[in-house]
Each structure stands twice: as C-alpha cells, then as structure tokens.
Coordinates of C-alpha atoms in Angstrom, one line a residue:
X1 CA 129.4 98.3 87.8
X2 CA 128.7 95.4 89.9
X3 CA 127.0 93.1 87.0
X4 CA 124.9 95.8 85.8
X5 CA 126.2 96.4 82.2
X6 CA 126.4 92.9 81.3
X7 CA 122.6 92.8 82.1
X8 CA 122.1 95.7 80.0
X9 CA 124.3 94.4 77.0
X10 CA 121.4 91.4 77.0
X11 CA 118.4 93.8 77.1
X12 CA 119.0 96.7 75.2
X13 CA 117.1 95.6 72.2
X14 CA 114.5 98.5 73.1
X15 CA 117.6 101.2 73.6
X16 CA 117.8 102.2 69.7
X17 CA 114.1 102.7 69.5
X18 CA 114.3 104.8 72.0
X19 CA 115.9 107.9 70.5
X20 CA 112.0 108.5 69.5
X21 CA 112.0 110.0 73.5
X22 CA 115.1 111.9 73.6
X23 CA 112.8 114.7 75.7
X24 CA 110.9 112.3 77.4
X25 CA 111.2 113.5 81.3
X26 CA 111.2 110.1 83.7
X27 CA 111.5 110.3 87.6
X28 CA 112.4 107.2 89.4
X29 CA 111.5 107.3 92.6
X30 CA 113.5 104.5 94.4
X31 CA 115.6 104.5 97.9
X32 CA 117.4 101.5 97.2
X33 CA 120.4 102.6 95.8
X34 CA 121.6 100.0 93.5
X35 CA 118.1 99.6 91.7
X36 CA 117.6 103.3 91.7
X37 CA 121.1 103.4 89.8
X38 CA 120.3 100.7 87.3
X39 CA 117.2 102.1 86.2
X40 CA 117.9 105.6 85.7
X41 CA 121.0 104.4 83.8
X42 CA 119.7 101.8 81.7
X43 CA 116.1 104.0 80.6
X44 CA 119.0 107.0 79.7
X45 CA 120.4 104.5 78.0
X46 CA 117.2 103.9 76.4
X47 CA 117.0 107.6 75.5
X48 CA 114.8 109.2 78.1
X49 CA 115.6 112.4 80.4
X50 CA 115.8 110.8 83.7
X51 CA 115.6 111.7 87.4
X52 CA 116.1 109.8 90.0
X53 CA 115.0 110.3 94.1
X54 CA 115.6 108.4 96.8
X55 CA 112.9 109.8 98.9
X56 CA 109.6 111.3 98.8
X57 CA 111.2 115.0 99.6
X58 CA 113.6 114.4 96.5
X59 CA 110.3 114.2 94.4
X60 CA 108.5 117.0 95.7
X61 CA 112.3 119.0 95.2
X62 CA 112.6 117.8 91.8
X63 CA 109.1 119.1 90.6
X64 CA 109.9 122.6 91.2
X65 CA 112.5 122.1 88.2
X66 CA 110.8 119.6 85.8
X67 CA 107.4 117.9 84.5
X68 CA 107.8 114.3 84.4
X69 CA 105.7 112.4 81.9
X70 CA 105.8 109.3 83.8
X71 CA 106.8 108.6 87.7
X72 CA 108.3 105.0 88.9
X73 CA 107.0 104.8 92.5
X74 CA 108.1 102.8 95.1
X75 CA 106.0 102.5 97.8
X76 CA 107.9 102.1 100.7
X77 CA 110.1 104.9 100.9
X78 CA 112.4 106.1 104.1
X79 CA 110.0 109.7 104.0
X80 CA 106.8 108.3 102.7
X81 CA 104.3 105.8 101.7
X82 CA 103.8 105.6 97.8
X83 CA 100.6 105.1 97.7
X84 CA 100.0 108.6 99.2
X85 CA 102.7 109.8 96.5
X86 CA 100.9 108.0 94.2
X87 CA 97.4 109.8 94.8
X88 CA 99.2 113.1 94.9
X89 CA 100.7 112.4 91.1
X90 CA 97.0 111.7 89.7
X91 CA 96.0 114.4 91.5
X92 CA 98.4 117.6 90.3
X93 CA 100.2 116.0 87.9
X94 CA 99.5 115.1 84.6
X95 CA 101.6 111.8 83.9
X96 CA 101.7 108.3 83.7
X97 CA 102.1 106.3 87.3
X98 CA 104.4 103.0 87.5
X99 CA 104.3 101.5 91.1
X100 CA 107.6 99.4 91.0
X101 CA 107.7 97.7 94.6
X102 CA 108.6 93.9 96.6
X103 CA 105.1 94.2 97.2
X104 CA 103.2 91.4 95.2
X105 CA 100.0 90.6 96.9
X106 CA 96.6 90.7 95.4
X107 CA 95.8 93.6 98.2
X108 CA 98.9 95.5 97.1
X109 CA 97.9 95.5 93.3
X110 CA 94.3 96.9 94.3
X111 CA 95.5 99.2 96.8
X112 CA 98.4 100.6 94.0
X113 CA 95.6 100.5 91.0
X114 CA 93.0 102.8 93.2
X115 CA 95.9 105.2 94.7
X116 CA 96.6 105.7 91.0
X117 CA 98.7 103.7 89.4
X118 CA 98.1 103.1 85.3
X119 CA 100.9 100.1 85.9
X120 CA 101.8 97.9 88.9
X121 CA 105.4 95.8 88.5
X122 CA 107.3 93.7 91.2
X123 CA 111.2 94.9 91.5
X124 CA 111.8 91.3 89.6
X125 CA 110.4 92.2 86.3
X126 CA 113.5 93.3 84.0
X127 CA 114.5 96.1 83.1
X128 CA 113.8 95.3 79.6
X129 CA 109.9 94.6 80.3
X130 CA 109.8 97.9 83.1
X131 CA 110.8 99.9 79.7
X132 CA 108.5 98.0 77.8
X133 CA 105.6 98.8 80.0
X134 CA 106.6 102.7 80.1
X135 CA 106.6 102.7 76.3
X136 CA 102.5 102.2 75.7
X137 CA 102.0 104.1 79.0
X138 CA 103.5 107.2 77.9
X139 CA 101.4 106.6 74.6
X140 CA 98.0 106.9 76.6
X141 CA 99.7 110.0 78.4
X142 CA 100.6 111.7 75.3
X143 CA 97.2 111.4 73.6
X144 CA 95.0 114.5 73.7
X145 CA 92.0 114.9 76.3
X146 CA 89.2 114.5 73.6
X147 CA 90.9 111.2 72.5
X148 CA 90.8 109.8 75.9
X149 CA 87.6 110.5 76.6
X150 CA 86.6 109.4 73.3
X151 CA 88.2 105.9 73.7
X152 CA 86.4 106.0 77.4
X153 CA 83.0 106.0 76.2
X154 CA 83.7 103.8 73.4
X155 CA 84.6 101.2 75.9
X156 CA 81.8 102.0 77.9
X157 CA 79.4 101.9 75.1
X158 CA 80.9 99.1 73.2
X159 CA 83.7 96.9 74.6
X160 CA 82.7 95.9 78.5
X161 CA 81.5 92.8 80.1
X162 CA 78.9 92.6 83.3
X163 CA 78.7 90.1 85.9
X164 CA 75.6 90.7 87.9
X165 CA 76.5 89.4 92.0
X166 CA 72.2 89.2 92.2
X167 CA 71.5 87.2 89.1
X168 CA 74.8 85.4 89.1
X169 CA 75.3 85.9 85.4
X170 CA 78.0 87.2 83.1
X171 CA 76.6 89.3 79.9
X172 CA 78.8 91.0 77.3
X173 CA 77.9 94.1 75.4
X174 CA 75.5 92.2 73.1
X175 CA 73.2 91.2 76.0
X176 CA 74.1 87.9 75.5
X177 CA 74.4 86.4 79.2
X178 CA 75.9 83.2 81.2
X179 CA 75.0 82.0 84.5
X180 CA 77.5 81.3 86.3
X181 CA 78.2 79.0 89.6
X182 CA 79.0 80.2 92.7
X183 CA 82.6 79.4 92.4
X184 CA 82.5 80.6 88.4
X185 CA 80.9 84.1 90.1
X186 CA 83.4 84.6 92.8
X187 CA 86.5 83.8 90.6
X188 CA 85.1 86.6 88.0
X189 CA 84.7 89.0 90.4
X190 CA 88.2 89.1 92.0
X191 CA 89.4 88.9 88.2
X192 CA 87.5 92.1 87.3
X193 CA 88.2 94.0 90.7
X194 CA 91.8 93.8 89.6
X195 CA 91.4 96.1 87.3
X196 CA 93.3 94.3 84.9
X197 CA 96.5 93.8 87.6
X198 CA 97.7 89.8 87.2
X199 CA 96.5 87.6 90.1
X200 CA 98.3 84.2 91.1
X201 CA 96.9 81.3 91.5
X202 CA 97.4 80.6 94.8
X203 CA 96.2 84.8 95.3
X204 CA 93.0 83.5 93.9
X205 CA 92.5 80.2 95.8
X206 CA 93.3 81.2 99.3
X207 CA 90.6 84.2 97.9
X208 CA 88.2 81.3 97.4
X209 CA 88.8 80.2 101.1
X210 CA 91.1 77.3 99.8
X211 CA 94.4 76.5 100.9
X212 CA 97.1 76.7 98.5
X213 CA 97.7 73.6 97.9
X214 CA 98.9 72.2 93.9
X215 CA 95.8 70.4 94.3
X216 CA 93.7 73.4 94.6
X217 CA 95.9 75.3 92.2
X218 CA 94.8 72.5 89.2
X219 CA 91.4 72.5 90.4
X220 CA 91.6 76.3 89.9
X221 CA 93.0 76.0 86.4
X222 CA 89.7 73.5 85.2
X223 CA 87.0 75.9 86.7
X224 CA 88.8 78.9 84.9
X225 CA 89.2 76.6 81.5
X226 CA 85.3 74.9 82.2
X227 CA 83.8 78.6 82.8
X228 CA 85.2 80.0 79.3
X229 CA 83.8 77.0 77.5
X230 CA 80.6 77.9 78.9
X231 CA 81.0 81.7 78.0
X232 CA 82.3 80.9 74.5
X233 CA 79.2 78.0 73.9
X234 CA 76.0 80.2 75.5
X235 CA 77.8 84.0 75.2
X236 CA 79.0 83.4 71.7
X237 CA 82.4 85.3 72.8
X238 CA 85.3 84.2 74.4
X239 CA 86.1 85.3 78.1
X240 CA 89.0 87.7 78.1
X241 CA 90.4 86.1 81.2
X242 CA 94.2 85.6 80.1
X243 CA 96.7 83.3 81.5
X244 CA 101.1 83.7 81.9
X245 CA 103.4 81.1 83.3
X246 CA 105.0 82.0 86.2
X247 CA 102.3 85.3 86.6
X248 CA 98.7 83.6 86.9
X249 CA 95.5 85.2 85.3
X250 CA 94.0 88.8 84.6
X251 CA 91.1 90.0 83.1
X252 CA 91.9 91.9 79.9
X253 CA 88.7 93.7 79.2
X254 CA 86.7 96.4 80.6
X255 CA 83.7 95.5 83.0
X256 CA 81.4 96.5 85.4
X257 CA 79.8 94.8 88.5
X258 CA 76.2 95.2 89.6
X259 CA 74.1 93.6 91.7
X260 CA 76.7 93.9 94.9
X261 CA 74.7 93.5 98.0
X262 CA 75.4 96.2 100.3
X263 CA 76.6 94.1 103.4
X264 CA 79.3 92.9 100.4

C-alpha cells in the first residue's frame, strides 16, 4: 500500500484505545487521493466510523445519510473553498471542525479559526498526532450544552488575560497589570489574535516589520523570554505564551483585547 502500513505499524499506539469510539461518525474531507486513503484507513483502524469525500458535493451527499461528530476539512477542494465548508459545518452541524491543509501561514490559521475551525493542522502533522488532536475535540463535542457554557463563563469570569492597546498593559484576572513596550504589546497581540493557533517565528517577525533573518529570529526569542520575566516579577503569574521546536509560540490561555483604536 505504497509505504502506508509500515507508517501505521509505528503509530498505532492510539489504535487500541480507540475501541472506546467504535460509533464515532468521522468525515474526511480530502481530494488528494493518497492522503484521503491513509486517513480514513488508519482512524478505522483506530476504531472510528469513517467517511471519506473528495469534494465539497461528496460532503453535502454524505449528510443526507449520516451525522458526523467531527469533519477534517481541506480547504482547497476541486468544488469548493473550505473555509466556506467550514462556516457552513458551525453553522447546521453540530460537530467538531479539523481544517487539515498545505496552508500554514499566520493569515491561513486566523482565517480557518474564524470560519470555524476548533483545530487547524498542516498535511505534515502525523497521523498519530491528527488522531490525537480528534480525541480531546470530540470530548468538548460530546459534553452537554449547560457544561459548555458553564466552562465558558468560568473562563470568562476566572481564567483570561487583558492586554489593553490604549494603556499598553497586560493584566490577568486578579487585576494585577504589566506595562508593556511597544514591541512587548505588538508581540502579545498577534499571540492572542491566534486564538491559540501556533505562530512561527519568522510568522511573527516579518509581523513586527522585520525581515526574517536568524538574527531577528534570536532577537525574537529574548523579547518573548525578557517579557515573561517581567509578567512573572510585577504580575505575580507566569505568561501562558508556550514555545515547540520546530512549531514556534501560541498563547495558551483565554484573553481579551481592549483599547483597539478604531483606525486599527
């Protein structure tokens, strides 16, 4: 099968957990073949009901016979943009979104994230981790209305940062605030407008007007280490600005930005 069951011999650890899903309905939405064959294979394998399209028509055919949980999205598809799928899904459906796609710019992520999308992957994530990402999303799916909500205001009352453009400070729930530099502010900001989607470093220097350059890239690394001293030493909490190798940084809480000028 062209490579593919050696692949899946090496990540399967997640298939036997699985049988916890046996009625777990899954459509893969995918036009390139091989990839749309892989997946659908290896997440039966992992013991979910799976369906896969290769266009946007497929999809809309296939929800006249089922109810996914979850829908892997690609975006561009022969038929139709995924995005648009994507809105339609949050719209009528009431399932998980997974935008799997080449597409791995900063714009892409935000674009995908306020289309729908609960989770945004590049087609060179694993299989193993694109299973291990559906897992926890079908979690939040499953959970009943009240307990959503509930966890919503909780995060809302409790749990969520503010960085204020006008002041140019950066509080947590407590009150407890930081001023930040320009620089500091600007790197926050594109952080929390991610809505949690990783950035690269280079995504975020060339954001800062920068060119990517390694040079820039380290320089990027000690503002982002200098500005959660500061947070920890005058906010009393650490900054929930999380690095990967290889992926960059995200913002891991909740947060909300006021102060935006309106010519922003």
């Amino acid at each position: 099968m062209n490579g593919y069951s050696a692949r899946v011999r090496v990540e399967q650890s997640g298939a036997a957990a699985g049988q916890e899903t046996m009625a777990t309905c899954v459509f893969v939405v995918e036009d390139n073949a091989d990839l749309n064959r892989d997946l659908c294979e290896y997440l039966e394998m992992c013991g979910f009901d799976v369906v896969g399209c290769d266009t946007g028509a497929a999809f809309h055919r296939a929800l006249k016979t089922k109810s996914p949980a979850a829908v892997i999205l690609d975006i561009m598809l022969p038929d139709a943009d995924g995005y648009e799928l994507a809105k339609y899904a949050r719209a009528n459906l009431d399932c998980g979104i997974m935008m799997l796609t080449s597409l791995a710019g900063m714009d892409h992520h935000l674009t995908g994230y306020k289309s729908g999308a609960d989770v945004y992957l590049t087609k060179d994530s694993p299989l193993s981790v694109i299973e291990a990402a559906l897992r926890p999303l079908l979690r939040r799916v499953g959970r009943s209305e009240n307990e959503a909500e509930a966890e919503l205001e909780a995060l809302v009352r409790d749990d969520h940062w503010t960085l204020d453009m006008l002041n140019w400070t950066l509080s947590n729930s407590d009150g407890n605030s930081s001023t930040l530099t320009a620089t500091e502010r600007t790197i926050v900001r594109l952080l929390v407008e991610a809505n949690g989607a990783w950035l690269t470093r280079p995504e975020i220097v060339m954001a800062l007007g920068k060119a990517d350059t390694a040079e820039n890239c380290r320089n990027l690394d000690t503002a982002i280490r200098r500005v959660r001293q500061k947070v920890l030493r005058e906010v009393g909490e650490e900054l929930p600005i999380r690095t990967a190798y290889g992926r960059g940084y995200a913002f891991t809480s909740s947060a909300v930005i006021v102060g935006v000028p309106e010519s922003a």
